[in-house]
Short mmCIF file of C-alpha atoms in Angstrom, two decimals:
data_model
loop_
_atom_site.label_atom_id
_atom_site.label_comp_id
_atom_site.label_asym_id
_atom_site.label_seq_id
_atom_site.Cartn_x
_atom_site.Cartn_y
_atom_site.Cartn_z
CA MET A 15 10.04 26.50 -43.08
CA TRP A 16 9.18 22.82 -43.47
CA LEU A 17 11.72 20.40 -42.05
CA GLN A 18 12.84 17.21 -43.79
CA SER A 19 10.67 15.16 -41.45
CA ASN A 20 7.58 17.05 -42.64
CA VAL A 21 7.21 18.57 -39.22
CA VAL A 22 6.92 22.27 -38.62
CA VAL A 23 8.06 23.81 -35.37
CA LEU A 24 6.37 26.96 -34.11
CA ILE A 25 8.10 28.84 -31.30
CA LEU A 26 6.20 31.55 -29.51
CA ILE A 27 8.05 33.93 -27.22
CA VAL A 28 6.37 35.61 -24.26
CA GLY A 29 7.42 37.53 -21.26
CA SER A 30 5.89 35.23 -18.68
CA SER A 31 5.36 31.46 -18.43
CA CYS A 32 2.51 31.82 -15.99
CA TRP A 33 -1.08 31.86 -17.14
CA ALA A 34 -4.48 31.82 -15.56
CA ALA A 35 -7.78 31.49 -17.36
CA PRO A 36 -9.68 34.80 -17.62
CA GLU A 37 -12.81 35.09 -15.54
CA CYS A 38 -15.84 33.77 -17.42
CA THR A 39 -18.60 36.40 -17.51
CA ARG A 40 -21.12 34.57 -19.70
CA SER A 41 -23.86 32.06 -18.74
CA ALA A 42 -23.18 29.44 -16.08
CA GLU A 43 -23.65 26.62 -18.62
CA TYR A 44 -21.20 28.23 -21.03
CA CYS A 45 -18.65 28.74 -18.26
CA ARG A 46 -18.88 25.11 -17.17
CA ASP A 47 -18.26 23.99 -20.74
CA ARG A 48 -15.24 26.28 -21.05
CA GLN A 49 -13.80 24.76 -17.89
CA MET A 50 -14.22 21.28 -19.34
CA HIS A 51 -12.74 22.25 -22.71
CA PRO A 52 -10.47 25.21 -22.05
CA ASP A 53 -8.37 27.19 -24.49
CA MET A 54 -4.81 26.95 -23.28
CA PRO A 55 -2.65 30.07 -23.37
CA GLU A 56 -1.61 31.07 -26.88
CA GLN A 57 1.55 32.51 -25.44
CA ASP A 58 2.82 29.12 -24.21
CA PRO A 59 6.60 29.39 -24.60
CA ARG A 60 7.28 25.81 -25.62
CA SER A 61 7.54 24.52 -29.13
CA MET A 62 4.49 23.23 -30.91
CA ARG A 63 4.58 20.75 -33.75
CA ALA A 64 2.28 19.92 -36.63
CA VAL A 65 2.70 17.46 -39.48
CA GLN A 66 2.79 19.05 -42.90
CA GLY A 67 -0.70 19.39 -44.32
CA GLU A 68 -2.63 18.92 -41.09
CA ASP A 69 -4.10 22.38 -41.44
CA THR A 70 -5.85 21.43 -44.71
CA ASN A 71 -9.04 19.53 -45.49
CA ASP A 72 -7.25 17.41 -48.08
CA TYR A 73 -4.83 15.88 -45.57
CA TRP A 74 -7.52 14.39 -43.36
CA ARG A 75 -9.89 13.47 -46.17
CA LYS A 76 -7.17 11.52 -47.92
CA GLN A 77 -6.35 9.69 -44.71
CA GLY A 78 -9.98 8.75 -44.18
CA GLN A 79 -10.51 7.61 -47.75
CA GLN A 80 -7.29 5.58 -47.75
CA PHE A 81 -8.53 3.74 -44.67
CA VAL A 82 -11.87 3.01 -46.35
CA GLU A 83 -10.07 1.72 -49.43
CA GLN A 84 -7.84 -0.43 -47.28
CA LYS A 85 -10.86 -2.01 -45.59
CA LEU A 86 -12.63 -2.57 -48.90
CA ALA A 87 -9.54 -4.30 -50.31
CA ALA A 88 -9.21 -6.63 -47.35
CA VAL A 89 -9.54 -10.33 -48.12
CA TYR A 90 -10.20 -12.68 -45.22
CA ASN A 91 -7.41 -15.20 -44.78
CA LYS A 92 -9.22 -18.47 -44.07
CA GLY A 93 -6.25 -20.75 -44.33
CA GLN A 94 -5.00 -22.84 -41.42
CA ALA A 95 -2.43 -21.12 -39.23
CA LYS A 96 0.70 -23.23 -39.12
CA ASN A 97 2.15 -21.03 -36.38
CA VAL A 98 0.59 -18.95 -33.60
CA ILE A 99 2.54 -16.26 -31.78
CA MET A 100 0.87 -14.53 -28.86
CA PHE A 101 2.42 -11.28 -27.62
CA LEU A 102 1.35 -10.13 -24.18
CA GLY A 103 2.09 -6.59 -23.05
CA ASP A 104 1.61 -6.93 -19.32
CA GLY A 105 -0.34 -3.92 -18.07
CA MET A 106 -0.39 -2.34 -21.53
CA GLY A 107 -3.68 -0.45 -21.46
CA VAL A 108 -4.85 2.06 -24.06
CA THR A 109 -3.40 5.07 -22.22
CA THR A 110 -0.03 3.31 -22.23
CA THR A 111 0.04 2.68 -25.98
CA SER A 112 -1.32 6.16 -26.76
CA ALA A 113 1.28 7.90 -24.62
CA ALA A 114 4.09 5.64 -25.88
CA ARG A 115 3.65 6.89 -29.45
CA ASN A 116 5.29 10.12 -28.33
CA LEU A 117 8.54 8.24 -27.85
CA LEU A 118 8.44 7.40 -31.56
CA GLY A 119 8.25 11.07 -32.46
CA GLY A 120 4.67 12.14 -31.95
CA GLU A 121 1.04 11.31 -31.35
CA GLU A 122 0.52 10.58 -35.03
CA LYS A 123 3.10 7.75 -35.02
CA TRP A 124 2.23 4.06 -34.93
CA LEU A 125 3.48 1.23 -32.77
CA SER A 126 4.27 -1.79 -34.94
CA PHE A 127 1.18 -3.74 -33.94
CA GLU A 128 -1.20 -0.80 -34.41
CA SER A 129 -1.02 -1.43 -38.15
CA PHE A 130 -2.53 -4.91 -37.72
CA PRO A 131 -5.68 -5.20 -39.84
CA TYR A 132 -8.06 -6.36 -37.11
CA THR A 133 -8.67 -5.24 -33.54
CA GLY A 134 -11.09 -6.08 -30.78
CA LEU A 135 -11.63 -5.54 -27.07
CA SER A 136 -11.40 -8.14 -24.33
CA LYS A 137 -13.16 -7.94 -20.97
CA THR A 138 -10.60 -8.61 -18.26
CA TYR A 139 -12.49 -9.15 -14.99
CA ALA A 140 -11.86 -12.32 -12.94
CA VAL A 141 -14.31 -14.77 -11.36
CA ASP A 142 -13.98 -13.03 -7.99
CA LYS A 143 -12.67 -9.52 -8.82
CA ILE A 144 -13.78 -6.76 -11.13
CA VAL A 145 -10.11 -5.91 -11.71
CA THR A 146 -7.93 -8.85 -12.65
CA ASP A 147 -4.31 -9.72 -11.95
CA SER A 148 -1.69 -11.25 -14.23
CA ALA A 149 -2.21 -14.78 -12.89
CA CYS A 150 -5.87 -15.50 -13.44
CA SER A 151 -5.83 -13.39 -16.60
CA ALA A 152 -3.14 -15.74 -17.97
CA THR A 153 -5.52 -18.62 -17.31
CA ALA A 154 -8.14 -16.74 -19.32
CA TYR A 155 -6.15 -15.78 -22.42
CA LEU A 156 -4.09 -18.99 -22.51
CA CYS A 157 -6.47 -21.67 -21.18
CA GLY A 158 -9.85 -20.26 -22.18
CA VAL A 159 -11.31 -20.36 -18.66
CA LYS A 160 -11.53 -17.61 -16.05
CA GLY A 161 -10.36 -18.25 -12.50
CA GLN A 162 -9.92 -16.45 -9.22
CA GLU A 163 -7.31 -13.77 -8.59
CA GLY A 164 -3.80 -15.10 -7.94
CA THR A 165 -4.43 -18.58 -9.35
CA ILE A 166 -2.93 -20.03 -12.53
CA GLY A 167 -4.08 -22.91 -14.73
CA VAL A 168 -7.03 -23.81 -12.49
CA ASN A 169 -10.71 -22.93 -12.75
CA GLY A 170 -12.85 -20.68 -10.57
CA ALA A 171 -13.50 -23.47 -8.04
CA VAL A 172 -9.95 -23.01 -6.67
CA PRO A 173 -9.56 -20.16 -4.13
CA ARG A 174 -6.24 -18.39 -3.94
CA THR A 175 -3.69 -20.13 -1.65
CA ASP A 176 -5.98 -23.15 -1.14
CA CYS A 177 -3.53 -25.99 -0.58
CA LYS A 178 -6.04 -28.81 -0.99
CA VAL A 179 -8.57 -27.95 -3.67
CA MET A 180 -5.90 -27.36 -6.31
CA LEU A 181 -4.66 -30.95 -5.90
CA ASP A 182 -7.90 -32.10 -7.48
CA GLU A 183 -6.85 -32.38 -11.11
CA SER A 184 -10.44 -31.93 -12.27
CA THR A 185 -9.95 -28.23 -11.45
CA HIS A 186 -6.93 -27.98 -13.75
CA VAL A 187 -7.26 -26.35 -17.16
CA ASP A 188 -4.79 -26.77 -20.02
CA SER A 189 -3.26 -23.96 -22.05
CA ILE A 190 -3.10 -23.55 -25.79
CA GLY A 191 0.57 -24.50 -25.33
CA LYS A 192 -0.57 -28.02 -24.46
CA TRP A 193 -3.12 -27.97 -27.26
CA ALA A 194 -0.25 -27.24 -29.65
CA ILE A 195 1.97 -29.99 -28.23
CA ASP A 196 -0.89 -32.48 -28.45
CA ALA A 197 -1.28 -31.54 -32.13
CA GLY A 198 2.38 -32.31 -32.82
CA LYS A 199 3.57 -28.70 -32.78
CA TRP A 200 6.33 -27.15 -30.73
CA ALA A 201 5.63 -24.71 -27.91
CA GLY A 202 7.78 -22.17 -26.10
CA LEU A 203 7.84 -18.96 -24.12
CA VAL A 204 9.85 -15.76 -23.87
CA THR A 205 9.47 -13.07 -21.20
CA THR A 206 11.29 -10.14 -19.62
CA THR A 207 10.10 -11.25 -16.17
CA ARG A 208 11.01 -14.40 -14.31
CA VAL A 209 10.02 -17.40 -16.42
CA THR A 210 8.09 -18.60 -13.35
CA HIS A 211 6.17 -15.34 -13.05
CA ALA A 212 2.39 -15.12 -13.40
CA SER A 213 1.99 -14.58 -17.16
CA PRO A 214 4.44 -17.16 -18.57
CA SER A 215 3.33 -19.69 -15.94
CA GLY A 216 -0.05 -19.76 -17.61
CA VAL A 217 1.53 -21.73 -20.46
CA TYR A 218 2.50 -24.71 -18.29
CA ALA A 219 1.52 -24.47 -14.59
CA HIS A 220 -1.46 -25.40 -12.38
CA ILE A 221 -1.20 -23.58 -9.04
CA ALA A 222 -3.41 -21.92 -6.42
CA GLU A 223 -0.92 -19.15 -5.64
CA ARG A 224 1.14 -17.25 -8.18
CA ASP A 225 3.89 -16.66 -5.59
CA TRP A 226 4.63 -20.37 -5.21
CA GLU A 227 7.51 -20.09 -7.65
CA ASN A 228 9.81 -22.35 -5.61
CA ASP A 229 9.43 -25.09 -3.01
CA ALA A 230 10.24 -22.81 -0.07
CA ALA A 231 7.31 -20.55 -0.94
CA VAL A 232 4.98 -23.56 -1.10
CA ALA A 233 6.22 -24.84 2.27
CA ASP A 234 5.64 -21.46 3.92
CA ASP A 235 1.93 -21.61 3.05
CA CYS A 236 1.15 -25.32 2.88
CA GLY A 237 3.86 -27.15 4.80
CA ALA A 238 6.72 -29.27 3.56
CA ASN A 239 4.60 -32.30 2.65
CA SER A 240 1.66 -30.71 0.86
CA GLY A 241 2.21 -32.62 -2.37
CA ILE A 242 2.16 -29.38 -4.34
CA LYS A 243 4.83 -28.96 -6.97
CA ASP A 244 6.09 -25.39 -7.22
CA ILE A 245 6.02 -23.45 -10.49
CA ALA A 246 9.74 -23.87 -11.30
CA HIS A 247 9.43 -27.61 -10.69
CA GLN A 248 6.43 -27.75 -13.01
CA LEU A 249 8.40 -25.92 -15.69
CA LEU A 250 11.10 -28.59 -15.71
CA ASN A 251 9.02 -31.65 -14.81
CA GLY A 252 5.38 -30.91 -15.54
CA GLU A 253 3.47 -32.44 -18.42
CA VAL A 254 3.73 -29.26 -20.51
CA GLY A 255 6.82 -27.62 -19.02
CA LYS A 256 9.14 -30.53 -19.77
CA GLN A 257 8.11 -30.40 -23.43
CA LEU A 258 8.63 -26.67 -24.05
CA LYS A 259 11.30 -26.22 -26.68
CA VAL A 260 12.24 -22.64 -25.82
CA VAL A 261 12.21 -20.96 -22.41
CA MET A 262 13.81 -17.53 -22.06
CA GLY A 263 13.65 -14.77 -19.47
CA GLY A 264 14.84 -14.14 -15.92
CA GLY A 265 14.42 -15.99 -12.64
CA ARG A 266 17.42 -18.25 -12.06
CA GLU A 267 16.84 -17.97 -8.31
CA ASN A 268 13.81 -20.30 -8.33
CA PHE A 269 15.69 -23.20 -9.93
CA VAL A 270 18.61 -23.64 -7.53
CA ASP A 271 18.94 -24.49 -3.83
CA ALA A 272 20.17 -21.70 -1.54
CA LYS A 273 22.84 -24.01 -0.11
CA THR A 274 24.34 -24.42 -3.57
CA GLN A 275 24.26 -20.81 -4.73
CA PRO A 276 23.85 -17.65 -2.63
CA TRP A 277 21.22 -16.36 -5.05
CA GLY A 278 19.18 -19.58 -5.00
CA LYS A 279 15.81 -19.78 -3.25
CA ARG A 280 15.07 -23.50 -3.22
CA THR A 281 15.38 -25.59 -0.07
CA ASP A 282 14.88 -29.09 -1.50
CA GLY A 283 18.45 -29.58 -2.72
CA LEU A 284 17.44 -29.52 -6.37
CA ASN A 285 19.33 -27.78 -9.15
CA LEU A 286 16.77 -27.71 -11.93
CA ILE A 287 19.18 -25.97 -14.31
CA GLU A 288 21.62 -28.86 -14.05
CA GLN A 289 18.72 -31.25 -14.51
CA PHE A 290 17.84 -29.50 -17.78
CA GLN A 291 21.41 -29.69 -19.01
CA LYS A 292 21.73 -33.40 -18.19
CA GLU A 293 18.45 -34.40 -19.85
CA HIS A 294 19.96 -34.28 -23.33
CA ALA A 295 23.45 -33.63 -24.68
CA ASN A 296 22.04 -31.02 -27.07
CA ASN A 297 20.00 -29.09 -24.51
CA VAL A 298 21.47 -25.59 -24.57
CA TYR A 299 21.52 -23.32 -21.51
CA VAL A 300 22.64 -19.70 -21.93
CA THR A 301 22.95 -16.76 -19.54
CA THR A 302 24.19 -13.87 -21.70
CA GLU A 303 23.32 -12.03 -24.89
CA GLN A 304 26.56 -13.20 -26.51
CA GLN A 305 25.84 -16.83 -25.72
CA LEU A 306 22.27 -16.54 -27.03
CA LEU A 307 23.29 -14.98 -30.33
CA ALA A 308 25.90 -17.72 -30.81
CA VAL A 309 23.41 -20.60 -30.42
CA ASP A 310 23.27 -22.89 -33.45
CA VAL A 311 19.58 -23.73 -33.49
CA SER A 312 20.11 -26.63 -35.91
CA LYS A 313 22.11 -28.44 -33.23
CA THR A 314 19.83 -27.58 -30.30
CA GLN A 315 17.37 -30.02 -28.74
CA ARG A 316 15.87 -27.52 -26.28
CA LEU A 317 16.92 -23.95 -25.49
CA MET A 318 16.79 -22.32 -22.07
CA GLY A 319 18.04 -18.82 -21.38
CA LEU A 320 17.96 -17.42 -17.84
CA PHE A 321 19.59 -14.02 -17.96
CA GLN A 322 19.08 -12.68 -14.43
CA ASP A 323 18.57 -14.13 -10.97
CA ASP A 324 15.33 -12.17 -10.68
CA HIS A 325 13.40 -10.30 -13.40
CA MET A 326 15.41 -9.04 -16.34
CA LEU A 327 16.57 -5.45 -16.04
CA PHE A 328 14.41 -2.67 -17.43
CA HIS A 329 15.70 -1.64 -20.83
CA LEU A 330 16.54 1.84 -19.45
CA GLU A 331 18.65 0.23 -16.72
CA THR A 332 20.93 -1.51 -19.20
CA ASN A 333 24.23 -0.13 -20.49
CA GLU A 334 27.29 -1.19 -22.44
CA THR A 335 28.34 -3.59 -19.66
CA THR A 336 24.97 -5.34 -19.42
CA THR A 337 25.01 -8.95 -20.57
CA GLN A 338 21.28 -9.61 -20.97
CA PRO A 339 19.68 -9.64 -24.44
CA THR A 340 16.81 -7.43 -25.49
CA LEU A 341 13.29 -8.72 -25.95
CA GLU A 342 13.74 -8.30 -29.69
CA GLN A 343 16.88 -10.44 -29.66
CA MET A 344 15.16 -13.17 -27.67
CA THR A 345 12.19 -13.04 -30.04
CA ARG A 346 14.39 -13.37 -33.12
CA LYS A 347 16.29 -16.36 -31.72
CA ALA A 348 13.10 -18.05 -30.52
CA ILE A 349 11.46 -17.75 -33.94
CA GLU A 350 14.63 -18.85 -35.69
CA TYR A 351 14.62 -21.98 -33.56
CA MET A 352 10.88 -22.72 -33.66
CA SER A 353 10.67 -22.24 -37.43
CA GLN A 354 12.66 -25.43 -37.91
CA HIS A 355 9.62 -27.55 -37.05
CA GLU A 356 7.68 -28.53 -40.13
CA GLN A 357 4.40 -28.86 -38.24
CA GLY A 358 4.60 -25.36 -36.79
CA TYR A 359 4.55 -23.96 -33.28
CA PHE A 360 2.89 -21.90 -30.55
CA LEU A 361 5.06 -19.20 -29.01
CA PHE A 362 4.16 -16.95 -26.07
CA ILE A 363 6.17 -13.71 -25.81
CA GLU A 364 5.68 -11.25 -22.95
CA GLY A 365 6.81 -7.68 -22.44
CA GLY A 366 6.36 -8.13 -18.72
CA ARG A 367 8.01 -5.11 -17.19
CA ILE A 368 5.57 -2.54 -18.57
CA ASP A 369 3.37 -3.61 -15.69
CA GLN A 370 6.06 -3.47 -13.04
CA ALA A 371 7.11 0.06 -13.96
CA HIS A 372 3.51 1.23 -13.72
CA HIS A 373 3.18 -0.37 -10.28
CA GLU A 374 6.03 1.89 -9.14
CA ASN A 375 4.56 4.99 -10.86
CA GLN A 376 7.57 5.00 -13.21
CA ALA A 377 5.85 6.14 -16.39
CA ARG A 378 9.06 6.76 -18.34
CA MET A 379 10.21 3.18 -17.89
CA ALA A 380 6.73 1.78 -18.63
CA LEU A 381 6.52 3.61 -21.95
CA ASP A 382 10.06 2.65 -22.91
CA GLU A 383 9.24 -1.01 -22.21
CA THR A 384 6.23 -0.59 -24.51
CA ILE A 385 8.53 0.59 -27.31
CA GLU A 386 10.80 -2.43 -26.75
CA PHE A 387 7.74 -4.66 -26.91
CA SER A 388 6.77 -3.04 -30.22
CA LYS A 389 10.24 -3.74 -31.62
CA ALA A 390 9.92 -7.42 -30.79
CA ILE A 391 6.58 -7.61 -32.59
CA GLN A 392 8.05 -5.91 -35.64
CA ALA A 393 10.83 -8.51 -35.65
CA ALA A 394 8.26 -11.30 -35.54
CA ARG A 395 6.44 -9.85 -38.54
CA GLU A 396 9.68 -9.67 -40.48
CA LEU A 397 10.56 -13.29 -39.70
CA THR A 398 7.17 -14.85 -40.42
CA SER A 399 4.59 -14.86 -43.18
CA GLU A 400 1.13 -13.41 -42.70
CA SER A 401 -0.17 -16.23 -44.90
CA ASP A 402 0.53 -18.98 -42.36
CA THR A 403 1.31 -17.28 -39.03
CA LEU A 404 -1.33 -15.82 -36.75
CA ILE A 405 0.08 -13.09 -34.52
CA VAL A 406 -2.09 -11.87 -31.66
CA VAL A 407 -1.07 -8.90 -29.49
CA THR A 408 -2.94 -7.95 -26.35
CA ALA A 409 -2.64 -7.04 -22.67
CA ASP A 410 -3.77 -8.87 -19.57
CA HIS A 411 -5.10 -5.70 -17.94
CA SER A 412 -4.58 -1.96 -17.89
CA HIS A 413 -3.42 0.38 -15.10
CA ALA A 414 -4.74 3.36 -13.18
CA PHE A 415 -2.65 5.51 -15.52
CA SER A 416 -3.82 8.86 -16.87
CA TYR A 417 -2.77 10.69 -20.04
CA GLY A 418 -4.35 14.14 -20.07
CA GLY A 419 -3.82 17.83 -19.38
CA TYR A 420 -4.43 19.34 -22.85
CA GLY A 421 -0.75 19.31 -23.71
CA TYR A 422 0.49 20.90 -26.93
CA ARG A 423 1.62 18.84 -29.89
CA GLY A 424 5.35 18.33 -29.77
CA ASN A 425 5.70 19.00 -26.06
CA ASP A 426 7.44 16.51 -23.82
CA VAL A 427 4.88 13.88 -22.83
CA PHE A 428 6.79 13.55 -19.55
CA GLY A 429 6.45 17.26 -18.89
CA LYS A 430 3.82 19.46 -17.26
CA ALA A 431 0.47 20.39 -18.69
CA PRO A 432 0.10 23.94 -20.11
CA ALA A 433 -2.08 25.33 -17.33
CA ASN A 434 -1.70 25.07 -13.57
CA GLY A 435 -4.24 23.55 -11.23
CA ASN A 436 -6.68 25.70 -9.28
CA ASP A 437 -4.10 25.74 -6.50
CA GLY A 438 -1.65 27.52 -8.80
CA ILE A 439 0.66 24.50 -8.90
CA PRO A 440 1.57 22.73 -12.17
CA HIS A 441 0.30 19.26 -12.96
CA MET A 442 1.76 16.65 -15.28
CA VAL A 443 0.50 15.25 -18.58
CA LEU A 444 1.05 11.75 -17.14
CA SER A 445 -0.14 10.72 -13.69
CA TYR A 446 -1.66 7.88 -11.70
CA ALA A 447 -4.80 7.50 -9.64
CA ASN A 448 -2.80 5.82 -6.87
CA GLY A 449 0.57 4.38 -5.95
CA PRO A 450 3.75 4.69 -3.88
CA SER A 451 4.76 8.08 -5.28
CA ALA A 452 1.79 9.93 -3.73
CA GLU A 453 3.69 11.12 -0.66
CA LYS A 454 6.36 12.73 -2.82
CA PHE A 455 3.79 14.97 -4.48
CA TYR A 456 1.74 16.02 -1.45
CA ASP A 457 2.81 17.84 1.70
CA ALA A 458 0.68 16.44 4.51
CA GLU A 459 1.59 19.25 6.91
CA SER A 460 0.70 22.15 4.63
CA LYS A 461 -2.03 20.10 2.93
CA GLN A 462 -0.81 21.26 -0.45
CA ARG A 463 0.46 19.54 -3.56
CA ILE A 464 4.16 19.69 -4.19
CA ASP A 465 5.16 21.16 -7.54
CA PRO A 466 5.68 17.97 -9.59
CA THR A 467 8.30 19.64 -11.78
CA THR A 468 10.57 19.72 -8.72
CA VAL A 469 10.29 15.92 -8.45
CA VAL A 470 10.25 14.80 -12.11
CA LYS A 471 13.75 15.64 -13.31
CA GLY A 472 14.24 13.53 -16.44
CA ALA A 473 15.79 10.45 -14.81
CA HIS A 474 14.93 7.04 -16.24
CA ASP A 475 13.35 6.03 -12.93
CA ASP A 476 11.41 9.25 -12.30
CA LEU A 477 8.30 8.85 -10.20
CA PHE A 478 5.14 10.45 -11.58
CA PRO A 479 2.32 11.90 -9.47
CA ALA A 480 -0.23 9.64 -7.83
CA GLY A 481 -3.40 10.59 -5.99
CA VAL A 482 -4.03 7.93 -3.35
CA PRO A 483 -0.99 6.65 -1.40
CA LEU A 484 -0.58 2.89 -1.82
CA ASP A 485 2.42 0.58 -1.61
CA SER A 486 1.85 -0.36 -5.24
CA GLU A 487 -0.22 1.29 -7.97
CA THR A 488 -3.23 -0.77 -9.00
CA HIS A 489 -4.37 -2.37 -12.21
CA GLY A 490 -7.28 -0.89 -14.13
CA GLY A 491 -10.51 -2.71 -14.84
CA ASP A 492 -11.12 -1.34 -18.34
CA ASP A 493 -11.17 -3.52 -21.43
CA VAL A 494 -7.90 -3.99 -23.32
CA LEU A 495 -7.28 -4.04 -27.04
CA VAL A 496 -6.54 -7.20 -29.02
CA TYR A 497 -4.66 -6.84 -32.32
CA ALA A 498 -4.53 -9.69 -34.84
CA SER A 499 -2.79 -10.44 -38.13
CA GLY A 500 -2.74 -13.62 -40.19
CA PRO A 501 -5.11 -16.55 -40.75
CA TRP A 502 -8.58 -15.93 -39.31
CA ALA A 503 -7.45 -12.66 -37.74
CA HIS A 504 -10.83 -11.19 -38.68
CA LEU A 505 -12.39 -13.29 -35.92
CA PHE A 506 -10.72 -11.11 -33.29
CA THR A 507 -13.04 -8.13 -33.86
CA GLY A 508 -15.78 -7.04 -31.47
CA VAL A 509 -15.99 -7.13 -27.68
CA TYR A 510 -15.54 -10.50 -26.00
CA GLU A 511 -14.43 -12.19 -22.82
CA GLN A 512 -10.67 -12.47 -22.38
CA SER A 513 -11.15 -16.23 -22.10
CA THR A 514 -12.34 -16.29 -25.74
CA ILE A 515 -8.86 -15.48 -27.06
CA PRO A 516 -7.30 -18.99 -26.96
CA HIS A 517 -10.42 -20.46 -28.53
CA LEU A 518 -10.01 -18.06 -31.44
CA MET A 519 -6.33 -18.96 -31.76
CA GLY A 520 -7.18 -22.65 -31.51
CA PHE A 521 -9.82 -22.30 -34.23
CA SER A 522 -7.28 -20.73 -36.57
CA SER A 523 -4.64 -23.41 -36.03
CA CYS A 524 -6.85 -26.47 -35.41
CA LEU A 525 -5.77 -26.79 -31.77
CA GLY A 526 -7.78 -28.11 -28.83
CA ASP A 527 -11.00 -30.04 -28.49
CA GLY A 528 -13.33 -27.17 -29.34
CA LEU A 529 -14.57 -25.81 -32.64
CA THR A 530 -11.74 -25.38 -35.16
CA MET A 531 -11.53 -24.56 -38.84
CA CYS A 532 -10.57 -28.19 -39.50
CA LYS A 533 -13.68 -29.52 -37.79
CA GLN A 534 -15.78 -26.90 -39.54
CA ARG A 535 -14.95 -28.28 -42.98
#
């Protein structure tokens, strides 16, 4: 019987949930192929799901022809982009987006940005590493220049933690945020991490070490009189930071002296939050969802929201008593505010905690953060016009995250794969190449894997299996997708360096000193 959602559920009942592949008695080549592409047990007891019509030729042929027709009907938008919104899913590789679709109801579902008309691939390596981090990648996709791992807003001549070379301003590179400000537009940022964290810092900071978020961290590495301004200081006093119209996320701790507040981390006596509030009578500082939603943007000079001392809570950690807003709510308020400016704006919005969940091997939280990120992008599309707003969605890097196991349609993506490993122990559909969870899934004394179903219990912070034990799971070096919608979005197709992205955005909106559509005329 077909259900209202056009999904059919097939339930097969068997006497045993265990299954082992029958011995292959044919040629060695055939047997190897069967091992690579096995038939899973037909008697699997779990439900299987198929969308109505998937078992017919017509279903798939119509889909294919509709896509062809859609491409043929496409008309390149070659107008100037008044607004540019860049969404950054930190650590959101292809396996993450593919697996996250299951949380929407199935593999055939679409995240909001997957319907964008144009996609491309960006190459994410750094000047010194084949696998990048969130700092130097921010320099690439925001400033158009690649740097060394751990550095932000400086070129490849600056080594990480070098306290002297970074003081040479000839090594500094400006972000598209500055390009926008120089063109008379507004600029702002929104993130679910600390606003001084690696990705958002790329909008406004020049620093040789991503961890120098406050003056105490700088002093630990370079001494008290190094002349280096920490990232939080640059956000409030730097050439770009002091002109940002919207700043929202976490990270209060880096703005206040520890002697003033127990949660503060500064040691220079400064209270940068108070400084912001005193700069203008209409500067608005908020710390809760309720306060944010109540902001009258027409009476606001600049808007700063710092909703946690550290990073914002994972969405799955929030409850009815939580006071922080969602990424979607921050996005809506930011666009409402920025849309007041007749000359347009550049807005950077990051779903930053996808990455941090992956680092802890917490796949459930990483995929949920991806869904929250998708909601924010959908909100942006609703609030803007494709005719004058370029929206670009991408990731800074991927993760060593695997989505495999020949699972059945409709099965829990967080569950086990249909067949056991050669050791007779189940394995999971989702796993990691490395990370801190490894010891929980391997018994060093018996030298055997631990049944992962005894560890993964359905909690929001479940750890998923990892192969190599490390304190933190690593990034992946594979290319990441770039999705684009709006003026000149068709330029974002193909394979290109990550550092090409801001040049494409600048071309669309006539920002920066390089080639733009305005100079092309």
